[in-house]
PDB file of C-alpha atoms in Angstrom:
ATOM      1  CA  MET A   1     -13.997 -13.340  12.451  1.00 91.00           C
ATOM      2  CA  ARG A   2     -12.613 -13.323   8.927  1.00 95.00           C
ATOM      3  CA  ILE A   3      -9.064 -11.990   8.760  1.00 96.00           C
ATOM      4  CA  LEU A   4      -6.728 -11.451   5.811  1.00 96.00           C
ATOM      5  CA  VAL A   5      -2.990 -10.859   6.167  1.00 96.00           C
ATOM      6  CA  CYS A   6      -1.046  -9.464   3.208  1.00 94.00           C
ATOM      7  CA  VAL A   7       2.657 -10.357   3.245  1.00 93.00           C
ATOM      8  CA  LYS A   8       5.698  -9.931   1.027  1.00 90.00           C
ATOM      9  CA  ARG A   9       8.676 -12.176   0.323  1.00 86.00           C
ATOM     10  CA  VAL A  10      11.842 -10.166   1.057  1.00 83.00           C
ATOM     11  CA  PRO A  11      15.566 -10.941   1.443  1.00 78.00           C
ATOM     12  CA  LEU A  12      16.646 -11.764   4.983  1.00 74.00           C
ATOM     13  CA  THR A  13      17.052  -8.413   6.651  1.00 69.00           C
ATOM     14  CA  GLY A  14      20.378  -9.309   8.259  1.00 67.00           C
ATOM     15  CA  GLY A  15      22.011 -10.131   4.948  1.00 63.00           C
ATOM     16  CA  ARG A  16      24.459  -7.903   3.068  1.00 69.00           C
ATOM     17  CA  MET A  17      22.721  -6.197   0.163  1.00 70.00           C
ATOM     18  CA  VAL A  18      24.621  -6.365  -3.156  1.00 74.00           C
ATOM     19  CA  LEU A  19      23.208  -5.005  -6.408  1.00 74.00           C
ATOM     20  CA  THR A  20      23.317  -6.584  -9.854  1.00 74.00           C
ATOM     21  CA  GLU A  21      25.700  -4.981 -12.362  1.00 78.00           C
ATOM     22  CA  ASP A  22      22.904  -2.973 -13.999  1.00 77.00           C
ATOM     23  CA  GLU A  23      21.779  -1.621 -10.584  1.00 72.00           C
ATOM     24  CA  GLN A  24      18.217  -2.713 -11.287  1.00 69.00           C
ATOM     25  CA  ALA A  25      17.827  -5.448  -8.666  1.00 69.00           C
ATOM     26  CA  ILE A  26      19.315  -7.004  -5.546  1.00 71.00           C
ATOM     27  CA  GLU A  27      21.669  -9.901  -6.167  1.00 67.00           C
ATOM     28  CA  THR A  28      19.835 -12.759  -4.471  1.00 68.00           C
ATOM     29  CA  ARG A  29      21.993 -15.782  -5.330  1.00 69.00           C
ATOM     30  CA  HIS A  30      23.436 -15.951  -1.817  1.00 68.00           C
ATOM     31  CA  LEU A  31      20.498 -14.522   0.151  1.00 73.00           C
ATOM     32  CA  GLY A  32      17.768 -16.317   2.044  1.00 78.00           C
ATOM     33  CA  PHE A  33      14.199 -15.039   2.045  1.00 82.00           C
ATOM     34  CA  THR A  34      11.523 -14.477   4.651  1.00 81.00           C
ATOM     35  CA  ILE A  35       8.273 -12.653   5.328  1.00 86.00           C
ATOM     36  CA  SER A  36       8.806  -8.946   5.963  1.00 84.00           C
ATOM     37  CA  PRO A  37       9.243  -8.559   9.775  1.00 87.00           C
ATOM     38  CA  HIS A  38       6.266  -6.223  10.324  1.00 89.00           C
ATOM     39  CA  GLU A  39       4.082  -8.685   8.438  1.00 91.00           C
ATOM     40  CA  GLU A  40       5.302 -11.608  10.554  1.00 92.00           C
ATOM     41  CA  CYS A  41       3.646  -9.800  13.469  1.00 92.00           C
ATOM     42  CA  GLY A  42       0.477  -9.397  11.406  1.00 93.00           C
ATOM     43  CA  VAL A  43       0.393 -13.145  10.754  1.00 94.00           C
ATOM     44  CA  GLU A  44       0.875 -13.900  14.443  1.00 95.00           C
ATOM     45  CA  GLU A  45      -1.848 -11.446  15.473  1.00 94.00           C
ATOM     46  CA  ALA A  46      -4.320 -12.914  12.976  1.00 95.00           C
ATOM     47  CA  VAL A  47      -3.680 -16.417  14.316  1.00 95.00           C
ATOM     48  CA  ARG A  48      -4.162 -15.242  17.905  1.00 95.00           C
ATOM     49  CA  LEU A  49      -7.428 -13.454  17.115  1.00 95.00           C
ATOM     50  CA  VAL A  50      -8.900 -16.489  15.345  1.00 94.00           C
ATOM     51  CA  GLU A  51      -7.703 -18.795  18.124  1.00 94.00           C
ATOM     52  CA  ALA A  52      -9.493 -16.564  20.653  1.00 92.00           C
ATOM     53  CA  SER A  53     -12.776 -15.959  18.828  1.00 89.00           C
ATOM     54  CA  GLY A  54     -12.950 -18.491  15.999  1.00 91.00           C
ATOM     55  CA  GLY A  55     -13.288 -17.764  12.330  1.00 92.00           C
ATOM     56  CA  ASP A  56     -11.219 -17.943   9.163  1.00 93.00           C
ATOM     57  CA  SER A  57      -7.728 -16.599   8.463  1.00 96.00           C
ATOM     58  CA  VAL A  58      -6.182 -16.117   5.025  1.00 96.00           C
ATOM     59  CA  VAL A  59      -2.662 -15.100   3.984  1.00 96.00           C
ATOM     60  CA  LEU A  60      -2.070 -13.426   0.616  1.00 96.00           C
ATOM     61  CA  THR A  61       1.068 -12.494  -1.269  1.00 93.00           C
ATOM     62  CA  LEU A  62       1.963 -11.098  -4.656  1.00 92.00           C
ATOM     63  CA  GLY A  63       5.279 -12.464  -5.782  1.00 89.00           C
ATOM     64  CA  PRO A  64       7.247 -15.075  -7.731  1.00 90.00           C
ATOM     65  CA  PRO A  65       6.524 -18.815  -7.561  1.00 92.00           C
ATOM     66  CA  GLU A  66       9.136 -19.166  -4.803  1.00 91.00           C
ATOM     67  CA  ALA A  67       6.935 -17.057  -2.499  1.00 91.00           C
ATOM     68  CA  GLU A  68       4.867 -20.185  -1.858  1.00 94.00           C
ATOM     69  CA  GLU A  69       7.491 -20.962   0.801  1.00 93.00           C
ATOM     70  CA  GLN A  70       6.466 -17.896   2.808  1.00 93.00           C
ATOM     71  CA  LEU A  71       2.770 -18.729   2.450  1.00 95.00           C
ATOM     72  CA  ARG A  72       3.403 -22.261   3.728  1.00 95.00           C
ATOM     73  CA  ASP A  73       5.345 -20.831   6.675  1.00 93.00           C
ATOM     74  CA  ALA A  74       2.357 -18.635   7.579  1.00 94.00           C
ATOM     75  CA  MET A  75       0.022 -21.636   7.380  1.00 96.00           C
ATOM     76  CA  ALA A  76       2.450 -23.663   9.511  1.00 95.00           C
ATOM     77  CA  ILE A  77       2.011 -21.041  12.228  1.00 93.00           C
ATOM     78  CA  GLY A  78      -1.773 -21.372  12.075  1.00 94.00           C
ATOM     79  CA  ILE A  79      -3.228 -19.469   9.098  1.00 94.00           C
ATOM     80  CA  ASP A  80      -6.033 -21.521   7.500  1.00 95.00           C
ATOM     81  CA  ARG A  81      -5.468 -20.982   3.775  1.00 95.00           C
ATOM     82  CA  ALA A  82      -3.477 -18.946   1.267  1.00 96.00           C
ATOM     83  CA  ILE A  83      -3.862 -16.951  -1.931  1.00 96.00           C
ATOM     84  CA  HIS A  84      -0.814 -16.568  -4.175  1.00 96.00           C
ATOM     85  CA  LEU A  85      -0.869 -13.886  -6.869  1.00 95.00           C
ATOM     86  CA  VAL A  86       1.943 -15.318  -8.983  1.00 94.00           C
ATOM     87  CA  THR A  87       4.226 -12.882 -10.804  1.00 90.00           C
ATOM     88  CA  GLY A  88       7.638 -12.980 -12.414  1.00 84.00           C
ATOM     89  CA  GLN A  89      10.767 -11.745 -10.697  1.00 77.00           C
ATOM     90  CA  GLU A  90      10.040  -8.103 -11.539  1.00 78.00           C
ATOM     91  CA  GLU A  91       9.079  -5.618  -8.822  1.00 78.00           C
ATOM     92  CA  TRP A  92       5.557  -4.178  -9.034  1.00 80.00           C
ATOM     93  CA  ASP A  93       5.021  -0.569  -8.040  1.00 83.00           C
ATOM     94  CA  PRO A  94       2.645   0.245  -5.123  1.00 85.00           C
ATOM     95  CA  GLN A  95      -0.271   1.201  -7.376  1.00 88.00           C
ATOM     96  CA  ALA A  96      -0.189  -2.026  -9.412  1.00 88.00           C
ATOM     97  CA  THR A  97       0.351  -4.103  -6.255  1.00 89.00           C
ATOM     98  CA  ALA A  98      -2.604  -2.497  -4.479  1.00 91.00           C
ATOM     99  CA  ALA A  99      -4.840  -2.985  -7.534  1.00 92.00           C
ATOM    100  CA  ALA A 100      -4.028  -6.713  -7.737  1.00 93.00           C
ATOM    101  CA  ILE A 101      -4.597  -7.202  -4.001  1.00 94.00           C
ATOM    102  CA  LEU A 102      -7.858  -5.268  -4.217  1.00 95.00           C
ATOM    103  CA  ASP A 103      -9.150  -7.540  -7.005  1.00 94.00           C
ATOM    104  CA  ALA A 104      -8.247 -10.626  -4.965  1.00 95.00           C
ATOM    105  CA  ILE A 105      -9.994  -9.271  -1.855  1.00 96.00           C
ATOM    106  CA  ARG A 106     -13.166  -8.452  -3.749  1.00 96.00           C
ATOM    107  CA  GLU A 107     -13.244 -11.875  -5.387  1.00 95.00           C
ATOM    108  CA  ASP A 108     -12.755 -13.695  -2.080  1.00 95.00           C
ATOM    109  CA  GLU A 109     -15.313 -11.534  -0.272  1.00 95.00           C
ATOM    110  CA  ALA A 110     -17.879 -12.135  -3.012  1.00 96.00           C
ATOM    111  CA  ALA A 111     -17.551 -15.875  -2.398  1.00 94.00           C
ATOM    112  CA  ASN A 112     -17.051 -15.985   1.376  1.00 94.00           C
ATOM    113  CA  GLY A 113     -18.212 -12.716   2.928  1.00 93.00           C
ATOM    114  CA  ALA A 114     -16.365  -9.570   3.979  1.00 94.00           C
ATOM    115  CA  PHE A 115     -13.106  -9.690   5.904  1.00 96.00           C
ATOM    116  CA  ASP A 116     -13.505  -8.098   9.334  1.00 95.00           C
ATOM    117  CA  LEU A 117      -9.835  -7.157   9.421  1.00 95.00           C
ATOM    118  CA  VAL A 118      -7.148  -6.826   6.767  1.00 96.00           C
ATOM    119  CA  PHE A 119      -3.579  -6.713   8.093  1.00 95.00           C
ATOM    120  CA  PHE A 120      -0.626  -5.127   6.310  1.00 93.00           C
ATOM    121  CA  GLY A 121       2.894  -4.498   7.518  1.00 89.00           C
ATOM    122  CA  ASN A 122       3.581  -0.817   8.050  1.00 81.00           C
ATOM    123  CA  GLU A 123       6.132  -1.009   5.234  1.00 77.00           C
ATOM    124  CA  SER A 124       8.000  -3.784   3.459  1.00 72.00           C
ATOM    125  CA  ALA A 125      11.584  -4.464   4.481  1.00 67.00           C
ATOM    126  CA  ASP A 126      12.951  -3.992   0.960  1.00 70.00           C
ATOM    127  CA  SER A 127      11.203  -1.173  -0.928  1.00 66.00           C
ATOM    128  CA  GLY A 128       9.541   0.471   2.102  1.00 63.00           C
ATOM    129  CA  GLY A 129       6.817   2.269   0.120  1.00 69.00           C
ATOM    130  CA  TYR A 130       4.331   2.759   3.001  1.00 74.00           C
ATOM    131  CA  GLN A 131       1.510   2.910   0.430  1.00 86.00           C
ATOM    132  CA  VAL A 132      -0.123  -0.407  -0.386  1.00 90.00           C
ATOM    133  CA  GLY A 133      -2.276  -0.808   2.730  1.00 90.00           C
ATOM    134  CA  ILE A 134      -3.516   2.779   2.529  1.00 93.00           C
ATOM    135  CA  ARG A 135      -4.368   2.443  -1.169  1.00 93.00           C
ATOM    136  CA  VAL A 136      -6.318  -0.771  -0.540  1.00 95.00           C
ATOM    137  CA  ALA A 137      -8.221   0.691   2.408  1.00 95.00           C
ATOM    138  CA  HIS A 138      -9.151   3.795   0.403  1.00 95.00           C
ATOM    139  CA  ALA A 139     -10.389   1.705  -2.545  1.00 95.00           C
ATOM    140  CA  LEU A 140     -12.469  -0.483  -0.208  1.00 96.00           C
ATOM    141  CA  GLY A 141     -13.884   2.565   1.574  1.00 95.00           C
ATOM    142  CA  ARG A 142     -12.736   1.222   4.960  1.00 96.00           C
ATOM    143  CA  PRO A 143     -10.987   3.002   7.840  1.00 95.00           C
ATOM    144  CA  ILE A 144      -7.291   2.395   8.354  1.00 95.00           C
ATOM    145  CA  ALA A 145      -4.826   3.024  11.180  1.00 92.00           C
ATOM    146  CA  THR A 146      -1.094   2.709  10.525  1.00 91.00           C
ATOM    147  CA  GLY A 147       2.087   2.161  12.517  1.00 88.00           C
ATOM    148  CA  LEU A 148       0.347   0.116  15.200  1.00 90.00           C
ATOM    149  CA  LYS A 149       2.015  -1.506  18.204  1.00 91.00           C
ATOM    150  CA  ALA A 150      -1.185  -2.979  19.716  1.00 91.00           C
ATOM    151  CA  VAL A 151      -4.449  -4.283  18.241  1.00 92.00           C
ATOM    152  CA  SER A 152      -7.505  -5.701  20.001  1.00 92.00           C
ATOM    153  CA  VAL A 153     -11.053  -6.382  18.841  1.00 92.00           C
ATOM    154  CA  GLU A 154     -13.836  -5.086  21.056  1.00 86.00           C
ATOM    155  CA  ALA A 155     -17.573  -5.418  20.230  1.00 84.00           C
ATOM    156  CA  GLY A 156     -17.633  -4.539  16.548  1.00 88.00           C
ATOM    157  CA  SER A 157     -14.575  -2.299  16.570  1.00 93.00           C
ATOM    158  CA  VAL A 158     -10.809  -2.626  16.646  1.00 93.00           C
ATOM    159  CA  ARG A 159      -8.742  -0.741  19.230  1.00 93.00           C
ATOM    160  CA  CYS A 160      -5.491   0.481  17.692  1.00 92.00           C
ATOM    161  CA  GLU A 161      -2.494   1.878  19.554  1.00 90.00           C
ATOM    162  CA  GLN A 162       0.348   3.926  18.073  1.00 89.00           C
ATOM    163  CA  GLU A 163       3.501   4.808  19.953  1.00 86.00           C
ATOM    164  CA  ALA A 164       3.852   8.521  20.704  1.00 83.00           C
ATOM    165  CA  THR A 165       6.455  10.459  22.686  1.00 82.00           C
ATOM    166  CA  GLY A 166       6.028   9.329  26.277  1.00 82.00           C
ATOM    167  CA  ALA A 167       2.596   7.809  25.640  1.00 85.00           C
ATOM    168  CA  ARG A 168       0.376   6.033  23.131  1.00 88.00           C
ATOM    169  CA  ASP A 169      -2.282   7.347  20.764  1.00 91.00           C
ATOM    170  CA  VAL A 170      -5.423   5.171  20.763  1.00 92.00           C
ATOM    171  CA  TYR A 171      -7.940   4.892  17.922  1.00 91.00           C
ATOM    172  CA  ALA A 172     -11.153   2.867  17.632  1.00 93.00           C
ATOM    173  CA  LEU A 173     -12.101   1.805  14.100  1.00 94.00           C
ATOM    174  CA  ALA A 174     -15.467   0.318  13.206  1.00 94.00           C
ATOM    175  CA  LEU A 175     -15.234  -3.084  11.547  1.00 94.00           C
ATOM    176  CA  PRO A 176     -14.588  -3.969   8.786  1.00 95.00           C
ATOM    177  CA  ALA A 177     -11.256  -2.150   8.866  1.00 95.00           C
ATOM    178  CA  VAL A 178      -7.685  -2.222   7.600  1.00 95.00           C
ATOM    179  CA  VAL A 179      -4.632  -1.952   9.869  1.00 94.00           C
ATOM    180  CA  SER A 180      -0.898  -1.747   9.247  1.00 92.00           C
ATOM    181  CA  VAL A 181       1.269  -3.003  12.080  1.00 91.00           C
ATOM    182  CA  LYS A 182       4.875  -2.703  13.165  1.00 89.00           C
ATOM    183  CA  GLU A 183       7.468  -5.106  14.490  1.00 89.00           C
ATOM    184  CA  GLY A 184       7.045  -5.393  18.248  1.00 86.00           C
ATOM    185  CA  LEU A 185       3.269  -5.800  18.090  1.00 88.00           C
ATOM    186  CA  ASN A 186       3.855  -9.319  19.433  1.00 89.00           C
ATOM    187  CA  LEU A 187       6.457 -12.078  19.429  1.00 91.00           C
ATOM    188  CA  PRO A 188       5.840 -14.252  16.351  1.00 90.00           C
ATOM    189  CA  ARG A 189       6.112 -17.982  16.899  1.00 90.00           C
ATOM    190  CA  TYR A 190       8.302 -20.223  14.759  1.00 89.00           C
ATOM    191  CA  PRO A 191       6.740 -22.869  12.498  1.00 88.00           C
ATOM    192  CA  SER A 192       6.937 -26.296  14.145  1.00 90.00           C
ATOM    193  CA  VAL A 193       7.593 -29.535  12.288  1.00 93.00           C
ATOM    194  CA  PRO A 194       3.973 -30.748  12.801  1.00 93.00           C
ATOM    195  CA  GLY A 195       2.798 -27.298  11.723  1.00 93.00           C
ATOM    196  CA  ARG A 196       4.816 -27.528   8.515  1.00 93.00           C
ATOM    197  CA  LEU A 197       3.330 -30.932   7.768  1.00 94.00           C
ATOM    198  CA  ARG A 198      -0.197 -29.597   8.322  1.00 93.00           C
ATOM    199  CA  ALA A 199       0.582 -26.586   6.121  1.00 94.00           C
ATOM    200  CA  GLN A 200       1.282 -28.868   3.165  1.00 93.00           C
ATOM    201  CA  ARG A 201      -2.345 -30.069   3.325  1.00 93.00           C
ATOM    202  CA  LYS A 202      -3.925 -26.637   3.657  1.00 95.00           C
ATOM    203  CA  PRO A 203      -5.475 -25.038   0.555  1.00 93.00           C
ATOM    204  CA  LEU A 204      -3.338 -22.642  -1.459  1.00 95.00           C
ATOM    205  CA  GLU A 205      -4.991 -20.903  -4.405  1.00 93.00           C
ATOM    206  CA  ALA A 206      -2.603 -19.633  -7.079  1.00 93.00           C
ATOM    207  CA  ARG A 207      -3.625 -17.245  -9.824  1.00 90.00           C
ATOM    208  CA  THR A 208      -1.917 -14.851 -12.219  1.00 89.00           C
ATOM    209  CA  PRO A 209      -3.036 -11.249 -11.682  1.00 87.00           C
ATOM    210  CA  ALA A 210      -3.339  -8.709 -14.459  1.00 80.00           C
ATOM    211  CA  ARG A 211      -0.542  -6.190 -14.155  1.00 77.00           C
ATOM    212  CA  GLY A 212      -1.910  -2.682 -14.343  1.00 68.00           C
ATOM    213  CA  GLU A 213      -0.144   0.401 -15.604  1.00 69.00           C
ATOM    214  CA  GLN A 214       3.171   1.087 -13.893  1.00 68.00           C
ATOM    215  CA  ARG A 215       3.138   4.719 -12.811  1.00 69.00           C
ATOM    216  CA  LEU A 216       6.652   4.745 -11.376  1.00 70.00           C
ATOM    217  CA  GLU A 217       9.806   4.311 -13.423  1.00 72.00           C
ATOM    218  CA  LYS A 218      12.784   2.741 -11.699  1.00 71.00           C
ATOM    219  CA  LEU A 219      16.041   4.338 -12.752  1.00 76.00           C
ATOM    220  CA  ARG A 220      18.491   2.469 -10.527  1.00 76.00           C
ATOM    221  CA  LEU A 221      18.958   1.156  -7.015  1.00 74.00           C
ATOM    222  CA  VAL A 222      21.498   2.507  -4.552  1.00 75.00           C
ATOM    223  CA  VAL A 223      22.782   0.800  -1.417  1.00 71.00           C
ATOM    224  CA  PRO A 224      23.142   3.576   1.195  1.00 69.00           C
ATOM    225  CA  GLU A 225      26.447   3.952   2.930  1.00 71.00           C
ATOM    226  CA  GLY A 226      26.514   2.695   6.490  1.00 61.00           C
ATOM    227  CA  GLU A 227      26.948   5.196   9.279  1.00 58.00           C
ATOM    228  CA  GLY A 228      29.952   3.324  10.516  1.00 56.00           C
ATOM    229  CA  LYS A 229      31.319   3.529  14.026  1.00 60.00           C
ATOM    230  CA  GLN A 230      32.964   6.585  15.446  1.00 66.00           C
ATOM    231  CA  ALA A 231      34.912   7.058  18.656  1.00 73.00           C
ATOM    232  CA  GLU A 232      36.316  10.171  20.273  1.00 76.00           C
ATOM    233  CA  VAL A 233      39.343   9.927  22.528  1.00 80.00           C
ATOM    234  CA  LEU A 234      38.644  12.197  25.502  1.00 80.00           C
ATOM    235  CA  GLY A 235      42.158  12.091  26.897  1.00 81.00           C
ATOM    236  CA  GLU A 236      44.358   9.896  29.012  1.00 82.00           C
ATOM    237  CA  GLY A 237      44.371   9.334  32.746  1.00 83.00           C
ATOM    238  CA  ALA A 238      43.300  12.028  35.202  1.00 84.00           C
ATOM    239  CA  ALA A 239      43.690  14.737  32.553  1.00 82.00           C
ATOM    240  CA  ALA A 240      40.612  13.356  30.764  1.00 83.00           C
ATOM    241  CA  ALA A 241      38.302  13.824  33.772  1.00 86.00           C
ATOM    242  CA  PRO A 242      37.133  17.392  32.931  1.00 86.00           C
ATOM    243  CA  ARG A 243      36.242  16.354  29.385  1.00 86.00           C
ATOM    244  CA  VAL A 244      34.327  13.308  30.672  1.00 86.00           C
ATOM    245  CA  VAL A 245      32.290  15.570  32.972  1.00 86.00           C
ATOM    246  CA  GLU A 246      31.605  17.928  30.055  1.00 86.00           C
ATOM    247  CA  VAL A 247      30.316  15.090  27.849  1.00 84.00           C
ATOM    248  CA  LEU A 248      28.083  13.787  30.652  1.00 85.00           C
ATOM    249  CA  GLN A 249      26.613  17.261  31.071  1.00 84.00           C
ATOM    250  CA  GLN A 250      25.993  17.527  27.319  1.00 82.00           C
ATOM    251  CA  ILE A 251      23.962  14.315  27.256  1.00 80.00           C
ATOM    252  CA  GLY A 252      22.081  15.224  30.414  1.00 77.00           C
ATOM    253  CA  VAL A 253      23.508  12.558  32.711  1.00 73.00           C
ATOM    254  CA  ALA A 254      25.498  14.802  35.066  1.00 60.00           C
TER     255      ALA A 254
END
């Protein structure tokens, strides 16, 4: 199999988000960076599929020079090679991002044959546009399933499972196909020290993509207010018992 995984360098999701004074970017001086969590699962799944059936796995990102760190991490886990579409620090909108990824896919497929599967994360952890994978699949004329919690390849098709209320929806897509996956698809492994050393010797192709027309205009960023924690005092001592019973009945426990 030939598998491509598209990833994005994002601030560590547990960090506190602070904006620059002009509200145009996230202040990153004190933040670490990682691969978007959904995409970590895509990397892990690609490695598992190639380990099981053989083939070639590629990781691709569009981002600043520092994003090489995330590509090396993916190769330390087991991805065979990497493609880095090097940009500045500016954020590309979904249309321009999809166009650059599409050009890179077509160029690689012309040289090496079609990818059987292209993995995306369901959405990136920072901008959360939900668009890039769908745009790429549409331009390639390939089927796509999104929001997946299970993926398996079976005789020329890929079985895709989405979580639904009390059950799972199952789709079968003919290969080649595009899938976007969610955190929880699997448990991604951590790069080992030997893996990191091997990753330094694996091929990484860097190129500068042409930036297409930006169709979206960013006005400013806003950090949403947290929900905070709320507590309701139901009473004191035995006098609180009726209210406790009432709350239990409201939530369907009693």
